[in-house]
Amino acid sequence: MTQVSWLDRIHSPEDLRALPFDALTELASEIRQVVAETCSRNGGHFAPSLGVVELTIALHCVMDTPRDKLIWDVGHQCYPHKMLTGRARRFHTLRQPGGISGFPRRDESPYDAFGVGHASTAISAALGMALARDANGEDYRVIAVCGDGAMSGGLCYEALNNVGYLSPNILIVLNDNEMSIAPPIGAMSRYFNQLITTQFYNRSKQTAKDLLQRMPAVGQRVLNIGHKIESSIKNLIVPQETIFEKMGIRYLGPIDGHDLGEVVTTLRHVRDLKGPMLLHVKTVKGKGYEYSESDPERWHSGCDFEVETGRKMVAVGEGVSGQPPTYTEVFAQTLVQEAEKDRRITAITAAMPAGTGLSLFADKFPKRFYDVGIAESHAVCCAAGMACEGLRPVVAIYSSFLQRAFDQIVHDVALQNLPVTFAIDRAGIVGDDGPTHHGVFDLSYLRMVPGLVVMAARDEAELRRMVVTAARYDGGPIAYRYPRSRGTGATLDETPEPIEIGRGEVLYESARRSGRPSVAILSIGTMSASALSAAAILESKGIACAVADMRFVKPLDRTLLKRLAEECDLVVTVEENVVAGGFGSAVNEAVGAMEIERRVVNLGLPDRWIEHGRVPDLLKSFGLDARGIARHALSALESHAQSVAHSEVVAK
Ligand SMILES: Cc1ncc(C[n+]2csc(CCOP(=O)(O)OP(=O)(O)O)c2C)c(N)n1
């Protein structure tokens, strides 16, 4: 193991800038060592961070952070940045409850100029900061670091369009490792590849000189610095014909992102050039660790591995013998079964073929599978087009990333009542990735869309039925959500039956109810297991219970709801979604419309941001475990009993 020494001396980038250049290579390997050791225990985005170690060192050496604004795209590659900006000593708490976040956060450090977790935001945010700087008459630098994968996201193009037009002083560093999570798909990544592999490395020095001379004021000065710089000028090649040049953004590069000398020198040359610039930096994802270098997709993120051997790394989604399959696996297997019967079914992912399980579909039906890049809005609108022409597209997107495509769901799919299926993975609290990744809004943002059927699976067997239900549904758009976890071990039906649309299911009902206080617990999705356990606790305290998995947030099973609301003293709704506008709200609205005088208690996630942490701990902290549900039900019953007693006294 490397003796950590240089890193120990760095409390801020000031200390980094004071180090001798020769120390930087050793520092880079120390950082890699700490990233590996920490990720092996805590999990995290391993390969992306290893790939930007030298780039991060160089950026903090050359730029005057935090005065200069350094903005990371996605932010999953920020571990070296965190270590160099005063968080090395706390780095072992990465992604731990109460520890430092796996993503940049403005409330964590002044060096985290922009909070992030979703892709393709950096250039827009950087432009905004540059415009604010100019409006305020200030002069700091603004630097966006954006991956080639993130560059498949539409937001980047909207930003580039604006940058090229407004022409502010801004540096975009394209961190091109030729990988998204999976190999990137798309014409743009092909183009980046051409920039790297074709003639540009071999362009004559004269071209660079000519172009530098054309850069106002600074060009001549740079040229005069002399012989030493000439080798690095080679890297400042600016081919006029790049797409960026045509948009008014100077293109520089490509340079080797692991050659510290080259990156530092280049950044020094370009940092005060005027106008918008894109510096193309070639890096290797997973650099410096043989296992991640050879299989960066598998090592994109993960935990529980032995640093020396690379063994034991198991990502969610990978089968482990003896354990139930993940919801993701069950979704993918069932979809493949349905697609075997229905040739109209196509599958779309936004750059997450493995994460969504759709690699399985891609293997079976390569011609019916589409990876559209990190482009959720496009994925949904494209699905709408397919549906117009008779296909039955299934768009599999994580709950939090589907937020990007809200208008496409509303305007392109639902308004035209098109048969698009939304398979919403990672619904609910996801754990260590924290607030950017928790999928806790989808029930709210979907249930208000007219005509959209919204289901939530309580276990993997129900998920199978929901996949089948959606595949055979002819009424318009339909969605089902499921969590990031293994299933419950439910028995999987070989030939799952579709569920009647809008039909909930009673999971438990007390045999004897009369003479006892009673509670109807209405759950949605995975909360059903805790609801059942809560009922057992309540029964042990003499309270009669009914537990129903409502299955559909929309359309709600009003018949079942009416019966249970009429028969029980109290209705408790339970969901792993924000209470605001979610399943409980739907129940409130329905009960109100039925004009039933019934107290309804809504349990769900609060109206505040949920930090990273272990899923069971977080659920417990919000009262969404069995005890919490029972506790809330009991106290609501008590206050109900008091108010009944009070009204009886008043009536007498
Ligand atoms: C809107 C959105 N969709 C999907 C993701 C999931 N995701 C995280 S990183 C990543 C790939 C990013 O690739 P790139 O920008 O090249 O960075 P690299 O991991 O290669 O460093 C994806 C698809 C996300 N973070 N945000």
Short mmCIF file of N, CA and C in Angstrom, two decimals, residues 199-330:
data_model
loop_
_atom_site.label_atom_id
_atom_site.label_comp_id
_atom_site.label_asym_id
_atom_site.label_seq_id
_atom_site.Cartn_x
_atom_site.Cartn_y
_atom_site.Cartn_z
N GLN A 199 -6.74 12.75 -38.13
CA GLN A 199 -5.50 13.49 -38.38
C GLN A 199 -5.14 14.50 -37.31
N PHE A 200 -6.03 14.77 -36.34
CA PHE A 200 -5.81 15.95 -35.53
C PHE A 200 -4.55 15.89 -34.68
N TYR A 201 -4.22 14.70 -34.19
CA TYR A 201 -2.99 14.61 -33.41
C TYR A 201 -1.78 15.02 -34.26
N ASN A 202 -1.91 14.77 -35.56
CA ASN A 202 -0.75 14.95 -36.43
C ASN A 202 -0.72 16.29 -37.15
N ARG A 203 -1.69 17.13 -36.83
CA ARG A 203 -1.70 18.43 -37.49
C ARG A 203 -0.36 19.15 -37.32
N SER A 204 -0.02 19.93 -38.30
CA SER A 204 1.29 20.60 -38.21
C SER A 204 1.28 21.69 -37.14
N LYS A 205 2.44 21.92 -36.61
CA LYS A 205 2.61 22.95 -35.59
C LYS A 205 2.17 24.31 -36.15
N GLN A 206 2.38 24.46 -37.48
CA GLN A 206 2.05 25.74 -38.09
C GLN A 206 0.56 26.06 -37.92
N THR A 207 -0.26 25.02 -38.06
CA THR A 207 -1.71 25.25 -37.94
C THR A 207 -2.01 25.85 -36.58
N ALA A 208 -1.40 25.25 -35.58
CA ALA A 208 -1.64 25.73 -34.23
C ALA A 208 -1.16 27.17 -34.07
N LYS A 209 0.02 27.43 -34.63
CA LYS A 209 0.56 28.78 -34.50
C LYS A 209 -0.36 29.80 -35.18
N ASP A 210 -0.78 29.44 -36.39
CA ASP A 210 -1.67 30.35 -37.12
C ASP A 210 -2.89 30.68 -36.28
N LEU A 211 -3.43 29.63 -35.74
CA LEU A 211 -4.68 29.82 -35.02
C LEU A 211 -4.47 30.59 -33.73
N LEU A 212 -3.36 30.30 -33.08
CA LEU A 212 -3.08 31.05 -31.86
C LEU A 212 -2.90 32.53 -32.16
N GLN A 213 -2.27 32.80 -33.30
CA GLN A 213 -2.07 34.20 -33.66
C GLN A 213 -3.40 34.91 -33.87
N ARG A 214 -4.37 34.14 -34.27
CA ARG A 214 -5.68 34.74 -34.50
C ARG A 214 -6.44 35.01 -33.20
N MET A 215 -5.96 34.38 -32.13
CA MET A 215 -6.63 34.65 -30.86
C MET A 215 -6.22 36.05 -30.41
N PRO A 216 -7.15 36.94 -30.25
CA PRO A 216 -6.79 38.34 -29.99
C PRO A 216 -5.87 38.49 -28.79
N ALA A 217 -4.92 39.34 -28.91
CA ALA A 217 -4.00 39.75 -27.82
C ALA A 217 -3.16 38.61 -27.26
N VAL A 218 -3.81 37.60 -26.80
CA VAL A 218 -3.10 36.56 -26.08
C VAL A 218 -2.25 35.70 -27.02
N GLY A 219 -2.74 35.51 -28.22
CA GLY A 219 -2.07 34.58 -29.14
C GLY A 219 -0.60 34.91 -29.32
N GLN A 220 -0.30 36.18 -29.64
CA GLN A 220 1.08 36.54 -29.90
C GLN A 220 1.94 36.33 -28.66
N ARG A 221 1.35 36.65 -27.50
CA ARG A 221 2.12 36.50 -26.26
C ARG A 221 2.49 35.04 -26.03
N VAL A 222 1.51 34.20 -26.26
CA VAL A 222 1.78 32.77 -26.07
C VAL A 222 2.89 32.32 -26.98
N LEU A 223 2.84 32.79 -28.23
CA LEU A 223 3.85 32.35 -29.19
C LEU A 223 5.25 32.82 -28.80
N ASN A 224 5.30 33.96 -28.15
CA ASN A 224 6.59 34.51 -27.79
C ASN A 224 7.24 33.83 -26.60
N ILE A 225 6.50 33.05 -25.90
CA ILE A 225 7.05 32.46 -24.68
C ILE A 225 8.23 31.55 -25.00
N GLY A 226 8.23 31.03 -26.21
CA GLY A 226 9.45 30.36 -26.63
C GLY A 226 9.37 28.88 -26.82
N HIS A 227 10.52 28.34 -26.95
CA HIS A 227 10.69 26.97 -27.38
C HIS A 227 9.98 25.96 -26.48
N LYS A 228 10.09 26.15 -25.16
CA LYS A 228 9.56 25.19 -24.20
C LYS A 228 8.09 24.89 -24.46
N ILE A 229 7.41 25.94 -24.85
CA ILE A 229 5.97 25.81 -24.99
C ILE A 229 5.58 25.13 -26.30
N GLU A 230 6.52 25.10 -27.24
CA GLU A 230 6.14 24.63 -28.56
C GLU A 230 5.59 23.22 -28.53
N SER A 231 6.14 22.40 -27.65
CA SER A 231 5.63 21.03 -27.61
C SER A 231 4.19 21.01 -27.13
N SER A 232 3.85 21.91 -26.23
CA SER A 232 2.47 21.89 -25.78
C SER A 232 1.54 22.58 -26.76
N ILE A 233 2.08 23.50 -27.54
CA ILE A 233 1.25 24.14 -28.56
C ILE A 233 0.70 23.08 -29.52
N LYS A 234 1.50 22.06 -29.71
CA LYS A 234 1.06 20.95 -30.55
C LYS A 234 -0.34 20.50 -30.15
N ASN A 235 -0.58 20.63 -28.86
CA ASN A 235 -1.87 20.16 -28.36
C ASN A 235 -2.97 21.20 -28.46
N LEU A 236 -2.61 22.38 -28.86
CA LEU A 236 -3.64 23.42 -28.97
C LEU A 236 -4.17 23.52 -30.39
N ILE A 237 -4.18 22.40 -31.02
CA ILE A 237 -4.62 22.39 -32.41
C ILE A 237 -6.09 22.73 -32.47
N VAL A 238 -6.42 23.60 -33.39
CA VAL A 238 -7.81 24.06 -33.44
C VAL A 238 -8.37 23.82 -34.84
N PRO A 239 -8.83 22.64 -35.11
CA PRO A 239 -9.33 22.39 -36.45
C PRO A 239 -10.59 23.21 -36.72
N GLN A 240 -10.52 24.00 -37.75
CA GLN A 240 -11.63 24.92 -38.04
C GLN A 240 -12.94 24.20 -38.33
N GLU A 241 -12.80 22.95 -38.76
CA GLU A 241 -14.03 22.33 -39.23
C GLU A 241 -14.81 21.60 -38.14
N THR A 242 -14.39 21.71 -36.89
CA THR A 242 -15.19 21.01 -35.88
C THR A 242 -16.55 21.68 -35.75
N ILE A 243 -17.46 20.87 -35.28
CA ILE A 243 -18.82 21.34 -35.06
C ILE A 243 -18.82 22.52 -34.09
N PHE A 244 -17.90 22.47 -33.11
CA PHE A 244 -17.87 23.52 -32.09
C PHE A 244 -17.43 24.84 -32.69
N GLU A 245 -16.38 24.76 -33.52
CA GLU A 245 -15.91 25.98 -34.18
C GLU A 245 -17.04 26.63 -34.97
N LYS A 246 -17.80 25.78 -35.63
CA LYS A 246 -18.88 26.33 -36.46
C LYS A 246 -19.95 26.98 -35.60
N MET A 247 -20.03 26.55 -34.35
CA MET A 247 -21.01 27.16 -33.44
C MET A 247 -20.44 28.38 -32.71
N GLY A 248 -19.18 28.68 -32.99
CA GLY A 248 -18.59 29.85 -32.33
C GLY A 248 -17.87 29.50 -31.04
N ILE A 249 -17.54 28.23 -30.87
CA ILE A 249 -16.84 27.81 -29.65
C ILE A 249 -15.49 27.24 -30.07
N ARG A 250 -14.43 27.85 -29.58
CA ARG A 250 -13.10 27.40 -29.99
C ARG A 250 -12.83 25.99 -29.49
N TYR A 251 -12.36 25.15 -30.39
CA TYR A 251 -12.07 23.75 -30.02
C TYR A 251 -10.56 23.58 -29.86
N LEU A 252 -10.15 23.02 -28.73
CA LEU A 252 -8.73 22.78 -28.48
C LEU A 252 -8.53 21.32 -28.12
N GLY A 253 -7.49 20.72 -28.66
CA GLY A 253 -7.20 19.36 -28.27
C GLY A 253 -7.15 18.45 -29.49
N PRO A 254 -7.28 17.15 -29.27
CA PRO A 254 -7.37 16.50 -27.96
C PRO A 254 -6.00 16.42 -27.26
N ILE A 255 -6.06 16.40 -25.93
CA ILE A 255 -4.83 16.21 -25.17
C ILE A 255 -4.98 14.98 -24.28
N ASP A 256 -3.84 14.49 -23.81
CA ASP A 256 -3.83 13.29 -22.97
C ASP A 256 -4.13 13.70 -21.52
N GLY A 257 -5.29 13.33 -21.04
CA GLY A 257 -5.73 13.74 -19.71
C GLY A 257 -4.98 13.09 -18.57
N HIS A 258 -4.07 12.17 -18.85
CA HIS A 258 -3.28 11.56 -17.77
C HIS A 258 -1.84 12.06 -17.76
N ASP A 259 -1.53 12.91 -18.73
CA ASP A 259 -0.19 13.50 -18.76
C ASP A 259 -0.28 14.84 -18.02
N LEU A 260 0.12 14.80 -16.76
CA LEU A 260 -0.06 15.98 -15.91
C LEU A 260 0.60 17.23 -16.51
N GLY A 261 1.79 17.03 -17.07
CA GLY A 261 2.51 18.16 -17.65
C GLY A 261 1.69 18.78 -18.78
N GLU A 262 1.18 17.89 -19.61
CA GLU A 262 0.43 18.38 -20.77
C GLU A 262 -0.85 19.09 -20.34
N VAL A 263 -1.54 18.52 -19.37
CA VAL A 263 -2.81 19.13 -18.95
C VAL A 263 -2.55 20.47 -18.25
N VAL A 264 -1.55 20.48 -17.35
CA VAL A 264 -1.27 21.73 -16.62
C VAL A 264 -0.85 22.82 -17.61
N THR A 265 0.07 22.47 -18.49
CA THR A 265 0.57 23.48 -19.43
C THR A 265 -0.56 23.99 -20.32
N THR A 266 -1.36 23.07 -20.81
CA THR A 266 -2.45 23.49 -21.70
C THR A 266 -3.43 24.40 -20.97
N LEU A 267 -3.79 23.99 -19.76
CA LEU A 267 -4.74 24.83 -19.02
C LEU A 267 -4.16 26.21 -18.77
N ARG A 268 -2.86 26.24 -18.49
CA ARG A 268 -2.23 27.57 -18.26
C ARG A 268 -2.34 28.43 -19.51
N HIS A 269 -2.15 27.81 -20.65
CA HIS A 269 -2.22 28.58 -21.90
C HIS A 269 -3.62 29.11 -22.15
N VAL A 270 -4.59 28.28 -21.84
CA VAL A 270 -5.94 28.65 -22.31
C VAL A 270 -6.76 29.38 -21.26
N ARG A 271 -6.31 29.38 -20.02
CA ARG A 271 -7.22 29.85 -18.97
C ARG A 271 -7.64 31.30 -19.13
N ASP A 272 -6.81 32.14 -19.78
CA ASP A 272 -7.21 33.54 -19.91
C ASP A 272 -7.52 33.94 -21.34
N LEU A 273 -7.65 32.95 -22.21
CA LEU A 273 -8.06 33.28 -23.57
C LEU A 273 -9.51 33.75 -23.53
N LYS A 274 -9.85 34.59 -24.48
CA LYS A 274 -11.20 35.17 -24.47
C LYS A 274 -12.17 34.30 -25.26
N GLY A 275 -13.41 34.38 -24.87
CA GLY A 275 -14.46 33.68 -25.61
C GLY A 275 -14.68 32.27 -25.12
N PRO A 276 -15.69 31.61 -25.65
CA PRO A 276 -15.97 30.24 -25.22
C PRO A 276 -15.01 29.24 -25.86
N MET A 277 -14.58 28.27 -25.05
CA MET A 277 -13.63 27.28 -25.54
C MET A 277 -14.02 25.89 -25.10
N LEU A 278 -13.73 24.94 -25.92
CA LEU A 278 -13.92 23.55 -25.51
C LEU A 278 -12.58 22.84 -25.61
N LEU A 279 -12.11 22.35 -24.48
CA LEU A 279 -10.84 21.62 -24.45
C LEU A 279 -11.16 20.13 -24.39
N HIS A 280 -10.74 19.42 -25.42
CA HIS A 280 -11.02 17.99 -25.55
C HIS A 280 -9.91 17.21 -24.83
N VAL A 281 -10.28 16.56 -23.74
CA VAL A 281 -9.28 15.83 -22.94
C VAL A 281 -9.60 14.34 -23.03
N LYS A 282 -8.61 13.58 -23.43
CA LYS A 282 -8.81 12.14 -23.58
C LYS A 282 -8.38 11.47 -22.28
N THR A 283 -9.31 10.75 -21.66
CA THR A 283 -8.96 10.03 -20.42
C THR A 283 -9.38 8.57 -20.53
N VAL A 284 -8.92 7.81 -19.57
CA VAL A 284 -9.27 6.38 -19.53
C VAL A 284 -10.11 6.15 -18.28
N LYS A 285 -11.33 5.68 -18.48
CA LYS A 285 -12.21 5.44 -17.33
C LYS A 285 -11.61 4.31 -16.49
N GLY A 286 -11.58 4.50 -15.20
CA GLY A 286 -11.03 3.46 -14.33
C GLY A 286 -9.52 3.44 -14.28
N LYS A 287 -8.88 4.49 -14.80
CA LYS A 287 -7.41 4.55 -14.94
C LYS A 287 -6.67 4.20 -13.64
N GLY A 288 -5.64 3.37 -13.78
CA GLY A 288 -4.73 3.12 -12.66
C GLY A 288 -5.10 1.92 -11.81
N TYR A 289 -6.19 1.23 -12.16
CA TYR A 289 -6.57 0.03 -11.42
C TYR A 289 -6.92 -1.00 -12.49
N GLU A 290 -6.15 -2.06 -12.57
CA GLU A 290 -6.24 -2.92 -13.76
C GLU A 290 -7.65 -3.46 -14.01
N TYR A 291 -8.37 -3.75 -12.93
CA TYR A 291 -9.70 -4.34 -13.12
C TYR A 291 -10.68 -3.33 -13.71
N SER A 292 -10.63 -2.11 -13.20
CA SER A 292 -11.58 -1.11 -13.72
C SER A 292 -11.15 -0.61 -15.09
N GLU A 293 -9.85 -0.62 -15.35
CA GLU A 293 -9.42 -0.20 -16.69
C GLU A 293 -9.91 -1.18 -17.74
N SER A 294 -9.89 -2.49 -17.38
CA SER A 294 -10.27 -3.48 -18.39
C SER A 294 -11.78 -3.68 -18.47
N ASP A 295 -12.53 -3.30 -17.43
CA ASP A 295 -13.98 -3.46 -17.50
C ASP A 295 -14.66 -2.26 -16.82
N PRO A 296 -14.55 -1.08 -17.45
CA PRO A 296 -15.05 0.13 -16.80
C PRO A 296 -16.55 0.13 -16.58
N GLU A 297 -17.29 -0.61 -17.38
CA GLU A 297 -18.75 -0.62 -17.20
C GLU A 297 -19.11 -1.28 -15.87
N ARG A 298 -18.49 -2.42 -15.62
CA ARG A 298 -18.76 -3.15 -14.38
C ARG A 298 -18.29 -2.36 -13.16
N TRP A 299 -17.24 -1.57 -13.37
CA TRP A 299 -16.66 -0.83 -12.26
C TRP A 299 -17.11 0.62 -12.21
N HIS A 300 -18.12 0.94 -13.02
CA HIS A 300 -18.63 2.32 -12.99
C HIS A 300 -18.98 2.68 -11.54
N SER A 301 -19.72 1.80 -10.90
CA SER A 301 -20.02 1.99 -9.48
C SER A 301 -20.16 0.62 -8.84
N GLY A 302 -20.11 0.61 -7.54
CA GLY A 302 -20.25 -0.67 -6.86
C GLY A 302 -19.52 -0.64 -5.54
N CYS A 303 -19.62 -1.76 -4.84
CA CYS A 303 -18.95 -1.78 -3.55
C CYS A 303 -18.58 -3.21 -3.19
N ASP A 304 -18.04 -3.35 -2.00
CA ASP A 304 -17.74 -4.65 -1.45
C ASP A 304 -16.77 -5.42 -2.35
N PHE A 305 -15.58 -4.92 -2.48
CA PHE A 305 -14.58 -5.66 -3.23
C PHE A 305 -13.23 -5.58 -2.51
N GLU A 306 -12.42 -6.51 -2.87
CA GLU A 306 -11.09 -6.58 -2.29
C GLU A 306 -10.16 -5.79 -3.20
N VAL A 307 -9.51 -4.78 -2.67
CA VAL A 307 -8.74 -3.89 -3.53
C VAL A 307 -7.64 -4.66 -4.28
N GLU A 308 -6.96 -5.56 -3.57
CA GLU A 308 -5.81 -6.24 -4.17
C GLU A 308 -6.21 -7.15 -5.33
N THR A 309 -7.36 -7.82 -5.19
CA THR A 309 -7.71 -8.82 -6.20
C THR A 309 -8.87 -8.41 -7.09
N GLY A 310 -9.61 -7.36 -6.69
CA GLY A 310 -10.79 -6.96 -7.45
C GLY A 310 -11.95 -7.93 -7.29
N ARG A 311 -11.84 -8.83 -6.33
CA ARG A 311 -12.87 -9.86 -6.16
C ARG A 311 -14.08 -9.36 -5.38
N LYS A 312 -15.17 -10.10 -5.55
CA LYS A 312 -16.37 -9.94 -4.72
C LYS A 312 -17.22 -8.72 -5.03
N MET A 313 -16.95 -8.05 -6.12
CA MET A 313 -17.74 -6.85 -6.36
C MET A 313 -19.07 -7.25 -6.95
N VAL A 314 -20.13 -6.95 -6.26
CA VAL A 314 -21.46 -7.32 -6.72
C VAL A 314 -22.30 -6.06 -6.80
N ALA A 315 -22.77 -5.76 -7.99
CA ALA A 315 -23.62 -4.59 -8.14
C ALA A 315 -25.07 -5.03 -8.05
N VAL A 316 -25.94 -4.12 -7.61
CA VAL A 316 -27.36 -4.46 -7.64
C VAL A 316 -27.73 -4.74 -9.08
N GLY A 317 -28.47 -5.79 -9.28
CA GLY A 317 -28.82 -6.15 -10.65
C GLY A 317 -28.09 -7.41 -11.07
N GLU A 318 -27.03 -7.76 -10.35
CA GLU A 318 -26.34 -8.98 -10.70
C GLU A 318 -26.84 -10.11 -9.83
N GLY A 319 -27.11 -11.24 -10.44
CA GLY A 319 -27.68 -12.36 -9.71
C GLY A 319 -26.71 -12.93 -8.68
N VAL A 320 -27.25 -13.31 -7.54
CA VAL A 320 -26.45 -14.01 -6.55
C VAL A 320 -27.24 -15.27 -6.21
N SER A 321 -26.58 -16.42 -6.31
CA SER A 321 -27.34 -17.65 -6.13
C SER A 321 -27.90 -17.73 -4.72
N GLY A 322 -29.12 -18.26 -4.64
CA GLY A 322 -29.77 -18.42 -3.35
C GLY A 322 -30.56 -17.20 -2.91
N GLN A 323 -30.35 -16.08 -3.56
CA GLN A 323 -31.10 -14.88 -3.17
C GLN A 323 -32.18 -14.60 -4.22
N PRO A 324 -33.25 -13.92 -3.79
CA PRO A 324 -34.28 -13.60 -4.78
C PRO A 324 -33.70 -12.73 -5.88
N PRO A 325 -34.29 -12.78 -7.05
CA PRO A 325 -33.82 -11.88 -8.13
C PRO A 325 -34.15 -10.44 -7.78
N THR A 326 -33.49 -9.52 -8.45
CA THR A 326 -33.86 -8.12 -8.26
C THR A 326 -35.14 -7.84 -9.05
N TYR A 327 -35.80 -6.77 -8.66
CA TYR A 327 -36.98 -6.34 -9.41
C TYR A 327 -36.58 -6.06 -10.86
N THR A 328 -35.41 -5.47 -11.02
CA THR A 328 -34.94 -5.14 -12.38
C THR A 328 -34.85 -6.41 -13.24
N GLU A 329 -34.29 -7.46 -12.65
CA GLU A 329 -34.16 -8.71 -13.41
C GLU A 329 -35.53 -9.27 -13.76
N VAL A 330 -36.44 -9.22 -12.79
CA VAL A 330 -37.78 -9.78 -13.03
C VAL A 330 -38.49 -8.98 -14.12
#
